[in-house]
Amino acid sequence: MVGVTGFNDLLMRRNFCTWKRAMQIQYNITRIEEWCKGHELPEGTLQLEHLMQATKLLQLKKASHNDIDIIYDVCWMLTPTQVQKLVQNYQIADYEVPVSPDLIKAIAMRVAANEKNDTLMLDAISLEDAGSFETPEIRDVDLEGERYLPGWLVNLSRLKSLMHLVVV
């Protein structure tokens, strides 16, 4: 219930769609994850997955068409309409470059090309009606760390070593 309400509020409140707010929400989700693990409830955070991916979207770079592809790869649970709404509502910080109209059009084209049932808001279902938790399917993702990091960070030798360990 918390994940659905939080996600729907994030979609509908323009002032929540900021990089800073996404960092705050992600921190809070991390605290909930730690609590669930500490109380042997690892499946407790599955209902927060949409909210986690929405916060990732708000923190990712949104400057090029390649960035949009990365957003769709990272935020695979979000529908194209949800991605469009979050990007349209995104409020830039003083130091950020606004999302270009071309990128917003590219996202709108993905929404128009989408043939599946595309929803914006999540339905709030009580835990009694939800049944058991379902684990999302594991997806193979091509991890190219350089795609997600700024150029100046990629050239650091320790970071390269760490990225190699993660990818391998």
XYZ file of C-alpha atoms in Angstrom:
168
model
C 0.000 0.000 0.000
C 2.831 2.405 0.865
C 4.575 1.736 -2.447
C 1.422 2.297 -4.495
C 0.452 5.461 -2.635
C 3.992 6.822 -2.787
C 4.290 6.060 -6.496
C 0.916 7.611 -7.348
C 1.743 10.721 -5.291
C 5.077 11.018 -7.089
C 3.262 10.883 -10.435
C 0.659 13.466 -9.516
C 2.689 15.985 -7.511
C 4.953 18.004 -9.734
C 6.953 19.368 -6.791
C 7.941 15.784 -5.846
C 9.594 15.129 -9.223
C 13.034 16.483 -8.404
C 16.475 14.946 -8.113
C 16.669 15.927 -4.434
C 13.273 14.440 -3.545
C 14.178 11.234 -5.390
C 17.346 10.954 -3.280
C 15.300 11.395 -0.097
C 12.758 8.763 -1.151
C 15.489 6.345 -2.201
C 17.156 6.749 1.202
C 13.853 6.021 2.949
C 13.277 2.942 0.778
C 16.773 1.732 1.663
C 15.914 2.067 5.346
C 12.726 0.031 4.791
C 14.759 -2.620 2.926
C 17.218 -2.822 5.828
C 14.360 -3.212 8.285
C 12.757 -5.964 6.181
C 16.061 -7.845 5.913
C 16.663 -7.450 9.639
C 13.243 -8.940 10.353
C 13.665 -11.734 7.780
C 11.068 -10.286 5.394
C 13.062 -10.003 2.145
C 9.893 -10.033 0.038
C 8.521 -7.039 1.949
C 10.064 -4.547 -0.467
C 8.652 -6.094 -3.646
C 5.674 -3.762 -3.405
C 8.070 -0.789 -3.508
C 9.622 -1.698 -6.875
C 7.657 0.853 -8.941
C 8.559 3.600 -6.483
C 12.233 2.553 -6.520
C 12.347 2.658 -10.309
C 10.599 6.039 -10.397
C 13.239 7.475 -8.060
C 15.969 6.011 -10.268
C 14.385 7.703 -13.290
C 14.397 11.067 -11.531
C 18.090 10.678 -10.699
C 19.260 9.537 -14.143
C 20.573 11.944 -16.759
C 17.937 13.072 -19.260
C 19.968 14.895 -21.908
C 20.114 12.653 -24.993
C 18.202 9.941 -26.817
C 20.742 7.445 -25.469
C 19.802 8.555 -21.943
C 16.158 7.780 -22.707
C 17.155 4.262 -23.800
C 19.021 3.855 -20.507
C 15.953 5.033 -18.580
C 13.783 2.416 -20.279
C 16.418 -0.268 -19.548
C 16.788 0.645 -15.880
C 13.091 1.370 -15.257
C 11.714 -1.677 -17.016
C 8.670 -2.025 -14.733
C 7.391 1.451 -15.548
C 5.022 1.823 -18.472
C 5.846 4.323 -21.222
C 3.013 6.549 -19.975
C 4.468 6.561 -16.456
C 7.930 7.416 -17.820
C 6.419 10.227 -19.880
C 4.541 11.672 -16.899
C 7.615 11.583 -14.645
C 9.847 13.234 -17.266
C 7.225 15.888 -18.056
C 6.797 16.680 -14.361
C 10.536 16.695 -13.648
C 11.625 19.932 -11.977
C 15.234 20.828 -12.679
C 17.632 22.113 -10.038
C 19.509 25.383 -10.538
C 22.569 23.579 -11.897
C 20.700 21.233 -14.297
C 19.927 21.614 -17.978
C 16.189 21.403 -18.780
C 14.880 18.311 -20.558
C 14.756 19.217 -24.236
C 11.451 19.244 -26.137
C 12.991 16.739 -28.593
C 13.429 14.200 -25.815
C 9.895 14.746 -24.576
C 8.674 14.154 -28.147
C 10.769 10.965 -28.389
C 9.187 9.681 -25.187
C 5.721 10.622 -26.481
C 6.434 8.615 -29.642
C 7.221 5.561 -27.486
C 3.910 6.029 -25.699
C 2.063 6.249 -29.025
C 3.881 3.165 -30.380
C 3.088 1.120 -27.288
C 0.376 -1.407 -28.077
C -0.035 -3.021 -24.674
C -2.391 -1.853 -21.972
C -0.589 1.202 -20.655
C -1.625 2.478 -17.237
C -0.603 5.614 -15.422
C -1.704 5.109 -11.829
C -1.216 1.920 -9.829
C -4.239 0.274 -8.235
C -4.254 0.144 -4.458
C -4.962 -3.444 -3.435
C -5.248 -4.467 0.198
C -2.838 -7.130 1.431
C -5.702 -9.555 2.011
C -6.756 -9.285 -1.646
C -3.214 -9.302 -3.012
C -2.476 -12.897 -2.048
C 1.150 -13.889 -1.872
C 4.004 -11.733 -3.095
C 5.210 -12.446 -6.595
C 8.885 -12.198 -7.372
C 9.550 -10.355 -10.654
C 11.318 -12.341 -13.355
C 15.085 -12.030 -13.436
C 16.207 -10.120 -16.507
C 19.579 -10.291 -18.184
C 20.953 -6.789 -18.465
C 24.029 -5.782 -20.397
C 25.985 -3.962 -17.715
C 28.083 -1.328 -19.309
C 28.997 0.813 -16.333
C 30.443 3.517 -18.521
C 26.963 4.255 -19.920
C 25.727 5.239 -16.471
C 28.706 7.234 -15.231
C 29.982 10.691 -16.108
C 33.095 10.718 -18.284
C 35.355 12.120 -15.575
C 34.428 9.246 -13.239
C 35.030 6.467 -15.762
C 38.743 7.257 -15.996
C 39.436 6.615 -12.299
C 41.448 3.400 -11.918
C 39.813 2.207 -8.671
C 36.377 2.722 -10.126
C 37.364 0.758 -13.241
C 38.501 -2.117 -11.010
C 35.237 -2.021 -9.103
C 33.161 -1.906 -12.301
C 35.087 -4.894 -13.643
C 34.239 -6.870 -10.492
C 30.559 -5.981 -10.739
C 30.228 -6.793 -14.443
C 32.145 -10.075 -14.282
